[in-house]
Coordinates of C-alpha atoms in Angstrom, one line a residue:
Chain A
M698 CA 91.6 102.7 84.4
T699 CA 93.2 104.9 81.7
D700 CA 95.3 106.7 84.4
F701 CA 96.2 103.4 85.9
K702 CA 97.4 102.0 82.5
T703 CA 99.5 105.1 81.9
E704 CA 101.1 104.7 85.3
L705 CA 101.7 101.0 84.8
A706 CA 103.3 101.7 81.4
G707 CA 105.3 104.5 82.9
V708 CA 106.8 102.3 85.6
A709 CA 107.4 99.4 83.1
H710 CA 109.3 101.9 80.9
A711 CA 111.4 103.1 83.8
V712 CA 112.1 99.5 84.9
E713 CA 113.2 98.7 81.3
Q714 CA 115.6 101.6 81.2
A715 CA 116.9 100.9 84.7
L716 CA 117.5 97.3 84.0
A717 CA 119.3 98.2 80.7
Q718 CA 121.5 100.5 82.8
H719 CA 122.1 98.2 85.7
L720 CA 122.5 94.7 84.2
P721 CA 126.1 93.7 83.3
R722 CA 127.1 94.6 79.8
P723 CA 128.4 92.0 77.4
A724 CA 132.2 92.0 77.5
G725 CA 135.1 89.6 77.8
D726 CA 135.4 85.9 77.0
H727 CA 132.0 85.2 78.7
A728 CA 130.0 87.9 76.9
V729 CA 127.4 85.3 75.8
V730 CA 126.0 84.9 79.4
T731 CA 125.4 88.6 79.9
K732 CA 123.8 88.8 76.4
A733 CA 121.5 86.0 77.4
M734 CA 120.7 87.7 80.7
R735 CA 119.8 90.9 78.9
Y736 CA 117.8 88.9 76.2
A737 CA 115.7 87.4 79.0
A738 CA 115.3 90.5 81.2
L739 CA 114.8 93.3 78.6
G740 CA 112.1 93.9 76.0
G741 CA 108.9 93.1 77.7
G742 CA 106.9 91.9 80.6
K743 CA 104.2 93.7 82.7
R744 CA 106.9 94.4 85.4
L745 CA 104.1 93.8 88.0
R746 CA 106.5 93.1 90.8
P747 CA 108.6 96.2 90.5
F748 CA 105.4 98.2 89.9
L749 CA 103.9 97.0 93.2
L750 CA 107.2 97.8 94.9
V751 CA 107.4 101.4 93.5
E752 CA 103.7 102.1 94.1
A753 CA 103.8 100.8 97.7
A754 CA 106.7 103.2 98.3
R755 CA 104.9 106.0 96.6
M756 CA 101.7 105.5 98.6
L757 CA 103.7 106.0 101.8
G758 CA 105.7 108.9 100.5
G759 CA 109.0 107.0 100.0
D760 CA 111.8 107.6 97.5
T761 CA 110.6 106.1 94.2
D762 CA 114.2 106.1 92.6
G763 CA 115.4 103.8 95.3
A764 CA 112.3 101.7 95.0
L765 CA 112.8 101.5 91.3
L766 CA 116.3 100.0 91.7
A767 CA 115.0 97.6 94.4
G768 CA 112.3 96.7 91.9
C769 CA 115.0 95.9 89.3
A770 CA 116.6 93.5 91.8
L771 CA 113.3 91.8 92.3
E772 CA 112.7 91.6 88.6
C773 CA 116.0 89.8 88.2
I774 CA 114.8 87.2 90.6
H775 CA 111.5 86.9 88.7
V776 CA 113.3 86.6 85.3
Y777 CA 115.8 84.0 86.5
S778 CA 112.9 81.9 87.8
L779 CA 111.2 82.0 84.4
I780 CA 114.5 81.0 82.6
H781 CA 115.0 78.0 85.0
D782 CA 111.3 77.0 85.0
D783 CA 111.3 77.0 81.2
L784 CA 114.2 74.5 81.0
P785 CA 113.6 71.1 79.3
C786 CA 114.0 69.3 82.7
M787 CA 111.2 71.5 84.2
D788 CA 108.3 72.9 82.1
D789 CA 110.1 72.5 78.8
D790 CA 108.7 75.7 77.2
D791 CA 109.8 77.0 73.9
L792 CA 108.2 80.4 74.0
R793 CA 108.1 83.2 76.7
R794 CA 106.6 86.6 76.1
G795 CA 106.2 85.7 72.4
K796 CA 109.9 84.9 71.8
P797 CA 112.1 81.8 72.1
T798 CA 113.1 80.9 75.6
V799 CA 116.7 81.3 76.6
H800 CA 117.6 77.6 76.2
K801 CA 116.1 77.8 72.7
A802 CA 117.7 81.1 71.7
Y803 CA 121.1 80.0 73.3
D804 CA 121.4 76.6 74.8
E805 CA 120.6 74.8 78.1
A806 CA 124.0 75.4 79.8
I807 CA 123.8 79.2 79.0
A808 CA 120.2 79.2 80.3
V809 CA 121.2 77.6 83.6
L810 CA 124.1 80.1 83.9
A811 CA 122.1 83.2 82.8
G812 CA 119.6 82.3 85.5
D813 CA 122.3 81.9 88.1
G814 CA 123.8 85.2 86.9
L815 CA 120.5 87.1 87.3
L816 CA 119.9 85.5 90.7
T817 CA 123.3 86.6 91.9
H818 CA 123.0 90.1 90.4
A819 CA 119.7 90.6 92.2
F820 CA 121.6 90.7 95.5
A821 CA 124.3 92.9 94.1
L822 CA 121.6 95.4 93.0
M823 CA 119.7 95.2 96.3
A824 CA 123.0 96.0 98.2
D825 CA 123.5 99.1 96.0
A826 CA 123.6 102.4 98.0
R827 CA 121.2 104.0 95.6
V828 CA 118.4 101.7 96.9
H829 CA 118.4 103.5 100.3
P830 CA 121.1 105.4 102.2
D831 CA 120.8 103.2 105.3
P832 CA 122.9 100.0 104.9
A833 CA 121.0 98.3 107.7
L834 CA 117.8 98.8 105.7
R835 CA 119.4 97.5 102.5
L836 CA 120.7 94.5 104.5
R837 CA 117.1 93.8 105.7
L838 CA 115.9 94.0 102.1
V839 CA 118.6 91.5 101.1
A840 CA 117.6 89.1 103.9
E841 CA 113.8 89.5 103.0
L842 CA 114.5 88.9 99.3
A843 CA 116.5 85.7 100.1
A844 CA 113.7 84.5 102.3
A845 CA 110.9 85.3 99.7
S846 CA 112.8 83.7 96.8
G847 CA 114.3 80.7 98.7
T848 CA 113.1 77.2 99.6
D849 CA 110.4 78.5 102.0
G850 CA 109.2 80.8 99.2
M851 CA 109.4 80.8 95.4
I852 CA 111.7 77.8 95.0
G853 CA 109.7 75.7 97.4
G854 CA 106.6 76.6 95.5
Q855 CA 108.2 75.5 92.2
V856 CA 109.4 72.3 93.8
T857 CA 105.9 71.5 95.0
D858 CA 104.5 72.3 91.6
I859 CA 106.8 69.9 89.7
T860 CA 106.7 67.1 92.3
V861 CA 103.2 66.8 93.9
A862 CA 101.0 64.4 91.9
E863 CA 98.0 66.0 90.2
D864 CA 95.5 63.7 92.0
A865 CA 96.9 64.8 95.4
R866 CA 96.1 68.5 94.7
D867 CA 93.1 70.0 96.3
T868 CA 92.3 73.7 96.8
A869 CA 94.3 73.8 100.0
L870 CA 97.4 72.4 98.3
I871 CA 97.3 74.7 95.3
T872 CA 96.6 77.7 97.6
R873 CA 99.8 76.8 99.6
L874 CA 101.7 76.3 96.3
Q875 CA 100.6 79.7 94.9
A876 CA 101.4 81.5 98.2
M877 CA 105.0 80.2 97.8
K878 CA 105.6 80.1 94.1
T879 CA 104.2 83.5 93.2
G880 CA 102.7 85.0 96.4
A881 CA 106.0 85.3 98.2
L882 CA 107.6 87.7 95.7
I883 CA 104.4 89.7 95.4
R884 CA 104.3 90.2 99.2
F885 CA 108.0 91.0 99.2
A886 CA 107.3 93.7 96.6
T887 CA 104.9 95.7 98.7
K888 CA 106.9 95.0 101.9
A889 CA 110.1 96.3 100.3
G890 CA 108.3 99.4 99.0
G891 CA 107.0 99.9 102.5
L892 CA 110.4 99.5 104.1
I893 CA 112.0 102.0 101.7
A894 CA 109.2 104.4 102.7
A895 CA 109.9 103.9 106.5
A896 CA 106.5 102.2 106.9
E897 CA 105.1 101.7 110.4
P898 CA 104.2 98.1 111.4
H899 CA 100.5 98.7 110.7
D900 CA 101.3 99.9 107.2
L901 CA 103.4 96.8 106.6
M902 CA 100.4 94.7 107.8
A903 CA 98.0 96.5 105.5
L904 CA 100.3 96.1 102.6
D905 CA 100.7 92.4 103.3
R906 CA 97.0 91.7 103.5
Y907 CA 96.6 93.6 100.2
A908 CA 99.5 91.7 98.5
S909 CA 98.4 88.2 99.8
A910 CA 94.9 88.7 98.4
L911 CA 96.2 90.3 95.2
G912 CA 98.7 87.5 94.6
L913 CA 96.1 84.7 95.0
A914 CA 93.6 86.6 92.8
F915 CA 96.3 86.9 90.2
Q916 CA 96.9 83.2 90.1
I917 CA 93.1 82.4 90.0
Q918 CA 92.7 84.8 87.1
D919 CA 95.6 83.1 85.4
D920 CA 93.8 79.7 85.7
I921 CA 90.6 81.3 84.4
L922 CA 92.5 82.8 81.5
D923 CA 94.0 79.4 80.8
V924 CA 90.5 78.1 80.2
E925 CA 88.9 81.2 78.6
G926 CA 91.9 82.9 76.8
D927 CA 92.8 82.4 73.2
M928 CA 96.2 81.7 71.8
E929 CA 96.6 85.1 70.1
T930 CA 95.8 87.1 73.2
V931 CA 97.9 85.4 75.8
G932 CA 100.9 84.7 73.6
K933 CA 101.6 81.3 75.0
A934 CA 100.1 77.8 74.7
V935 CA 96.6 78.0 76.1
G936 CA 94.6 75.3 77.8
K937 CA 97.9 73.6 78.5
D938 CA 97.3 73.1 82.2
A939 CA 93.8 71.7 81.5
N940 CA 95.1 69.5 78.6
L941 CA 97.6 68.0 81.0
G942 CA 94.9 67.3 83.5
K943 CA 96.5 69.7 85.8
A944 CA 94.7 70.7 89.0
T945 CA 94.0 74.5 89.0
F946 CA 91.6 76.8 90.9
V947 CA 89.2 76.3 88.0
S948 CA 89.3 72.5 88.2
T949 CA 88.9 72.4 92.0
L950 CA 86.5 75.4 92.4
G951 CA 84.7 75.3 89.0
L952 CA 84.8 78.3 86.6
D953 CA 82.1 80.2 88.5
G954 CA 83.6 79.3 91.9
A955 CA 87.0 80.6 90.7
K956 CA 85.5 83.8 89.5
Q957 CA 83.6 84.3 92.7
K958 CA 86.8 83.7 94.7
A959 CA 88.8 86.1 92.6
R960 CA 86.2 88.8 93.2
E961 CA 86.2 88.2 97.0
L962 CA 89.9 88.4 97.1
G963 CA 89.8 91.7 95.1
Q964 CA 87.4 93.1 97.8
T965 CA 89.8 91.9 100.6
A966 CA 92.7 93.6 98.9
G967 CA 90.7 96.8 98.4
A968 CA 89.5 96.8 102.1
A969 CA 93.1 96.4 103.3
L970 CA 94.1 99.7 101.7
A971 CA 90.8 101.6 102.3
P972 CA 92.4 103.7 105.2
Y973 CA 94.9 105.2 102.7
G974 CA 92.1 106.8 100.6
E975 CA 93.3 108.6 97.5
K976 CA 96.9 107.7 98.1
A977 CA 96.0 104.0 97.5
Q978 CA 94.4 104.7 94.1
T979 CA 97.1 103.1 92.0
L980 CA 97.4 100.0 94.1
L981 CA 93.6 99.7 94.1
G982 CA 93.6 100.1 90.3
T983 CA 96.1 97.1 90.2
V984 CA 93.3 94.9 91.7
D985 CA 90.9 95.9 88.9
F986 CA 93.7 95.4 86.4
V987 CA 94.5 91.9 87.6
L988 CA 90.9 90.8 87.7
E989 CA 90.0 92.3 84.3
R990 CA 93.2 91.4 82.4
R991 CA 93.0 89.2 79.3
H992 CA 96.7 88.2 79.2
Chain B
M1362 CA 152.2 69.6 108.5
T1363 CA 150.6 67.5 111.2
D1364 CA 149.4 70.6 113.0
F1365 CA 148.2 72.0 109.7
K1366 CA 146.2 68.9 108.9
T1367 CA 144.7 68.9 112.4
E1368 CA 143.6 72.5 112.0
L1369 CA 142.2 71.9 108.5
A1370 CA 140.2 68.9 109.8
G1371 CA 139.0 70.9 112.8
V1372 CA 137.7 73.7 110.6
A1373 CA 136.1 71.2 108.2
H1374 CA 134.4 69.5 111.1
A1375 CA 133.1 72.9 112.4
V1376 CA 131.9 73.8 108.9
E1377 CA 130.1 70.5 108.6
Q1378 CA 128.3 71.0 111.9
A1379 CA 127.5 74.7 111.2
L1380 CA 126.1 73.8 107.7
A1381 CA 124.0 71.0 109.3
Q1382 CA 122.6 73.6 111.7
H1383 CA 122.1 76.5 109.2
L1384 CA 120.8 74.8 106.1
P1385 CA 117.0 74.6 105.8
R1386 CA 115.6 71.4 107.3
P1387 CA 113.4 69.2 105.1
A1388 CA 109.7 70.0 105.8
G1389 CA 106.5 70.7 103.9
D1390 CA 105.4 69.7 100.4
H1391 CA 108.8 70.7 99.0
A1392 CA 111.0 68.7 101.4
V1393 CA 112.8 67.0 98.5
V1394 CA 114.7 70.1 97.6
T1395 CA 116.1 70.8 101.1
K1396 CA 117.0 67.1 101.3
A1397 CA 118.9 67.5 98.0
M1398 CA 120.6 70.6 99.3
R1399 CA 121.8 68.8 102.4
Y1400 CA 122.8 65.8 100.4
A1401 CA 125.1 68.0 98.3
A1402 CA 126.4 70.2 101.0
L1403 CA 127.0 67.8 103.9
G1404 CA 129.3 64.8 104.3
G1405 CA 132.5 65.7 102.8
G1406 CA 134.8 68.1 100.9
K1407 CA 138.0 69.8 102.0
R1408 CA 136.1 73.0 102.9
L1409 CA 139.1 74.9 101.6
R1410 CA 137.2 78.2 101.0
P1411 CA 135.7 78.5 104.5
F1412 CA 139.0 77.3 105.9
L1413 CA 140.8 80.3 104.2
L1414 CA 138.1 82.6 105.4
V1415 CA 138.3 81.5 109.0
E1416 CA 142.1 81.4 109.0
A1417 CA 142.4 84.9 107.4
A1418 CA 140.2 86.2 110.2
R1419 CA 142.2 84.4 112.9
M1420 CA 145.5 85.7 111.5
L1421 CA 144.2 89.2 112.1
G1422 CA 142.6 88.6 115.4
G1423 CA 139.0 88.6 114.2
D1424 CA 136.0 86.6 115.5
T1425 CA 136.2 83.1 114.2
D1426 CA 132.5 82.2 115.0
G1427 CA 131.3 85.0 112.7
A1428 CA 133.9 83.9 110.1
L1429 CA 132.7 80.3 110.3
L1430 CA 129.1 81.4 109.4
A1431 CA 130.4 83.6 106.6
G1432 CA 132.4 80.5 105.5
C1433 CA 129.2 78.5 105.4
A1434 CA 127.6 81.1 103.1
L1435 CA 130.6 80.9 100.9
E1436 CA 130.5 77.1 100.9
C1437 CA 126.8 77.2 99.8
I1438 CA 128.0 79.2 96.7
H1439 CA 130.7 76.6 96.0
V1440 CA 128.4 73.7 96.4
Y1441 CA 125.7 75.2 94.2
S1442 CA 128.3 75.8 91.5
L1443 CA 129.3 72.1 91.7
I1444 CA 125.7 70.9 91.4
H1445 CA 125.0 73.1 88.3
D1446 CA 128.4 72.3 86.7
D1447 CA 127.7 68.6 87.0
L1448 CA 124.4 68.8 85.1
P1449 CA 124.1 66.9 81.8
C1450 CA 123.9 70.1 79.9
M1451 CA 127.4 71.1 81.3
D1452 CA 130.1 68.7 82.4
D1453 CA 127.7 65.7 82.7
D1454 CA 129.4 64.2 85.7
D1455 CA 127.9 61.2 87.5
L1456 CA 130.1 61.2 90.6
R1457 CA 131.2 64.0 93.0
R1458 CA 133.2 63.4 96.2
G1459 CA 132.7 59.6 95.5
K1460 CA 128.9 59.7 95.5
P1461 CA 126.3 60.2 92.8
T1462 CA 125.8 63.8 91.7
V1463 CA 122.6 65.5 92.7
H1464 CA 120.9 65.0 89.3
K1465 CA 121.8 61.3 89.5
A1466 CA 120.6 60.8 93.1
Y1467 CA 117.5 62.9 92.5
D1468 CA 116.8 64.3 89.0
E1469 CA 117.8 67.2 86.8
A1470 CA 115.0 69.5 87.9
I1471 CA 115.7 69.0 91.6
A1472 CA 119.4 69.6 90.9
V1473 CA 118.7 72.9 89.2
L1474 CA 116.4 74.0 92.1
A1475 CA 118.7 72.7 94.9
G1476 CA 121.5 74.7 93.3
D1477 CA 119.2 77.8 93.1
G1478 CA 118.3 77.2 96.8
L1479 CA 121.9 77.0 97.9
L1480 CA 122.8 80.2 96.0
T1481 CA 119.8 82.0 97.5
H1482 CA 120.5 80.7 101.0
A1483 CA 124.1 81.9 100.8
F1484 CA 122.9 85.5 100.9
A1485 CA 120.5 84.8 103.7
L1486 CA 123.4 83.4 105.8
M1487 CA 125.7 86.2 104.9
A1488 CA 123.1 88.7 106.1
D1489 CA 122.7 86.9 109.4
A1490 CA 123.6 89.1 112.4
R1491 CA 125.8 86.3 113.8
V1492 CA 128.3 86.9 111.0
H1493 CA 129.2 90.4 112.4
P1494 CA 127.4 92.9 114.6
D1495 CA 127.7 95.7 112.1
P1496 CA 125.0 95.6 109.3
A1497 CA 127.1 97.8 107.0
L1498 CA 129.9 95.3 107.1
R1499 CA 127.6 92.4 106.4
L1500 CA 126.1 94.4 103.5
R1501 CA 129.6 94.8 102.1
L1502 CA 130.2 91.0 102.4
V1503 CA 126.9 90.4 100.6
A1504 CA 128.0 92.8 97.8
E1505 CA 131.5 91.3 97.6
L1506 CA 130.1 87.8 97.5
A1507 CA 127.7 88.7 94.7
A1508 CA 130.6 90.2 92.7
A1509 CA 132.9 87.3 93.3
S1510 CA 130.3 84.7 92.3
G1511 CA 128.7 86.6 89.5
T1512 CA 129.3 87.1 85.8
D1513 CA 132.6 88.9 86.3
G1514 CA 133.7 86.1 88.7
M1515 CA 132.8 82.5 89.1
I1516 CA 129.9 82.4 86.6
G1517 CA 131.9 84.2 83.9
G1518 CA 134.7 81.7 84.4
Q1519 CA 132.4 78.7 84.0
V1520 CA 130.9 80.3 80.9
T1521 CA 134.4 80.8 79.4
D1522 CA 135.3 77.2 80.3
I1523 CA 132.3 75.7 78.5
T1524 CA 132.3 78.0 75.4
V1525 CA 135.8 78.8 74.4
A1526 CA 137.2 76.3 71.8
E1527 CA 140.1 74.2 73.0
D1528 CA 142.4 75.4 70.2
A1529 CA 141.8 79.0 71.2
R1530 CA 143.2 78.4 74.7
D1531 CA 146.7 79.6 75.5
T1532 CA 148.2 80.1 79.0
A1533 CA 146.9 83.6 79.1
L1534 CA 143.3 82.5 78.5
I1535 CA 143.3 79.6 81.0
T1536 CA 144.9 82.0 83.6
R1537 CA 142.0 84.5 83.1
L1538 CA 139.6 81.6 83.2
Q1539 CA 141.0 80.2 86.5
A1540 CA 141.2 83.7 88.0
M1541 CA 137.4 84.0 87.5
K1542 CA 136.1 80.4 87.8
T1543 CA 138.0 79.4 91.0
G1544 CA 140.2 82.4 91.9
A1545 CA 137.4 84.8 92.6
L1546 CA 135.9 82.8 95.5
I1547 CA 139.3 82.0 96.9
R1548 CA 140.2 85.7 96.9
F1549 CA 136.8 86.5 98.4
A1550 CA 137.5 84.0 101.2
T1551 CA 140.5 85.8 102.5
K1552 CA 139.0 89.2 101.9
A1553 CA 135.9 88.3 103.9
G1554 CA 138.0 86.9 106.7
G1555 CA 140.0 90.2 106.7
L1556 CA 137.0 92.4 106.7
I1557 CA 135.5 90.5 109.6
A1558 CA 138.8 91.1 111.4
A1559 CA 138.7 94.8 110.7
A1560 CA 141.7 94.5 108.4
E1561 CA 143.6 97.6 107.3
P1562 CA 143.9 98.2 103.5
H1563 CA 147.5 96.9 103.5
D1564 CA 146.3 93.7 105.2
L1565 CA 143.6 93.3 102.5
M1566 CA 146.3 93.8 99.8
A1567 CA 148.6 91.2 101.4
L1568 CA 145.7 88.7 101.7
D1569 CA 144.8 89.3 98.1
R1570 CA 148.3 88.7 96.8
Y1571 CA 148.4 85.5 98.8
A1572 CA 145.0 84.3 97.6
S1573 CA 145.6 85.1 94.0
A1574 CA 148.8 83.1 93.9
L1575 CA 147.3 80.3 96.0
G1576 CA 144.3 80.0 93.8
L1577 CA 146.3 79.7 90.6
A1578 CA 148.8 77.3 92.2
F1579 CA 145.7 75.2 93.2
Q1580 CA 144.5 75.0 89.7
I1581 CA 147.9 74.2 88.2
Q1582 CA 148.3 71.4 90.9
D1583 CA 144.8 70.2 89.8
D1584 CA 146.0 69.9 86.2
I1585 CA 149.1 68.1 87.3
L1586 CA 147.1 65.7 89.4
D1587 CA 144.8 65.1 86.4
V1588 CA 147.9 63.7 84.6
E1589 CA 149.7 62.1 87.5
G1590 CA 146.9 61.0 89.8
D1591 CA 145.3 57.6 89.8
M1592 CA 141.6 56.9 89.9
E1593 CA 141.5 55.5 93.4
T1594 CA 143.3 58.4 95.0
V1595 CA 141.4 61.3 93.5
G1596 CA 137.9 59.6 93.5
K1597 CA 136.8 61.0 90.1
A1598 CA 137.6 60.2 86.5
V1599 CA 141.3 60.9 85.9
G1600 CA 143.0 62.0 82.7
K1601 CA 139.5 63.2 81.6
D1602 CA 140.7 66.6 80.6
A1603 CA 143.7 65.2 78.8
N1604 CA 141.6 62.5 77.1
L1605 CA 139.2 65.2 75.8
G1606 CA 142.2 67.1 74.4
K1607 CA 141.4 69.9 76.9
A1608 CA 143.9 72.7 77.2
T1609 CA 145.4 72.8 80.8
F1610 CA 148.4 74.4 82.4
V1611 CA 150.2 71.0 81.8
S1612 CA 149.3 71.1 78.1
T1613 CA 150.4 74.7 77.6
L1614 CA 153.4 74.8 80.0
G1615 CA 154.5 71.1 80.0
L1616 CA 154.6 69.0 83.1
D1617 CA 157.9 70.4 84.3
G1618 CA 156.9 74.0 83.4
A1619 CA 153.6 73.6 85.3
K1620 CA 155.4 72.3 88.4
Q1621 CA 157.9 75.1 88.3
K1622 CA 155.1 77.7 87.9
A1623 CA 153.2 76.1 90.9
R1624 CA 156.4 76.4 93.1
E1625 CA 156.9 80.0 92.1
L1626 CA 153.3 80.8 93.0
G1627 CA 153.8 79.1 96.3
Q1628 CA 156.8 81.4 97.0
T1629 CA 154.7 84.5 96.0
A1630 CA 152.0 83.5 98.3
G1631 CA 154.4 82.9 101.1
A1632 CA 156.2 86.2 100.6
A1633 CA 152.9 88.1 100.7
L1634 CA 152.3 86.9 104.3
A1635 CA 155.9 87.0 105.5
P1636 CA 155.3 90.2 107.5
Y1637 CA 152.8 88.4 109.7
G1638 CA 155.4 85.9 111.0
E1639 CA 154.0 83.2 113.3
K1640 CA 150.5 84.4 112.9
A1641 CA 150.5 83.4 109.2
Q1642 CA 151.6 79.9 110.0
T1643 CA 148.3 78.2 109.1
L1644 CA 147.8 80.1 105.9
L1645 CA 151.4 79.4 104.9
G1646 CA 150.8 75.7 105.7
T1647 CA 147.9 75.9 103.2
V1648 CA 150.4 76.7 100.4
D1649 CA 152.4 73.5 101.2
F1650 CA 149.2 71.5 101.5
V1651 CA 147.9 72.7 98.1
L1652 CA 151.3 72.0 96.4
E1653 CA 151.7 68.6 98.1
R1654 CA 148.2 67.3 97.9
R1655 CA 147.4 64.1 96.0
H1656 CA 143.7 64.6 95.7

């Protein structure tokens, strides 16, 4: 676990540096929006999605520099979704990663536009020649990213989350919701890493089984933390979902049931990568990290 | 002009049909967002940007079916920008194209997400093999679209428009603002049409001189109409900019000065395409259409 945390911190540091380099720099009459984009994207976060992308590429012997830049594109999508989800008309959150959300630090209009800017910039980065020398491969990454983050993926999941009544949510619904809202980008992460590493179809299938199980385990652990965590550790309002009477994996499965389900998913994720032996060590460590995390 | 209007209406009809075919269809728990996307994108609009894209490709002998799909991608960007610009935290408009804006017909959260969905889908469409058989060319279109619609283009222009104080606006500033807010997508339209038609560098330069002049003429005419138009004809609140004391080309150049400037730009646009003779007829007709339009 020590090696794993060193690796995770190392990639997070590299993502931070690469984002600082590849995000637009504040200049011109519109500098406030690029400032807001950098405020939201820099200075924190686990960088789990780029980490998975880089480590999937590494496991299969791919170019990790290209994977890192693709990871930055993916992180831009993740950060834009946080900015828009935090807006008053959606979750109305004042804090994110322990600092004021973009619409609090700036204003609502700049938050909408900074999100739009990051979403747009994600595709500019993914099209960059430094991601991979083959333009056809980069085009495939663009198309896959659009699919994973669009209405059949992340956006659709967010829409379901804000529109489906709590009393209409059972385990099946919140499983579908998670698969779209957070699962799609996590699956994209490992697929993109695989594609950059010229993965064979059976490799992509193994990565997808791993990422699907990991993504769901991550969400279940989030729901468990929401009940068990304390304010100081997680850095955001705790018990919020439960207080709002929100259906979660804990409310539909019970706390013990949720923990059992998370463990089973961890085993499924591990089994998917068993054929890769030592090379899968970091991705397998991610499963333990997700299940044991406290924030 | 009769031929021109027939051509414009024909492309608008084709864009409408293609958008209806290529936008996501309402399905699943999140159907409301795809309904909102179709509500905003279908049923109206001049479709000027896709028209310019298709006609630039046609002038140079390119594939107009591919150009039409690229035009749909571009229109998705334009429509998303209208949805977000209409939000209460930005221009707070209740009507668009004579019907309630998305946040009025649905709600603010769905308007933000429908805009995000259209922005994301634009890149999915531009990556589609039916745009052009060469993936490297499609990737270039993706990168150019991201640049034109990002913080150094359309988004930057909108940020300038909502943040720079009215008394700090002179002709130079509102010219820069227009070049980004509306000019960048209009220039992209003709460039994309040119690229699909395998344009030579000198063709791309001629198209860019044309589009830059046309885009600015369009904005100046918009400002003139804002003063001269009447409510019924333009279908939105008229005199709004003037009533708000907003700096426009009419306020900085005077009404006669603005008309003179628009005529000069029309001549510049026409001169840029003079070498193409008869083949440029429709694009030249667009200049007259822009300068003579009443809505």
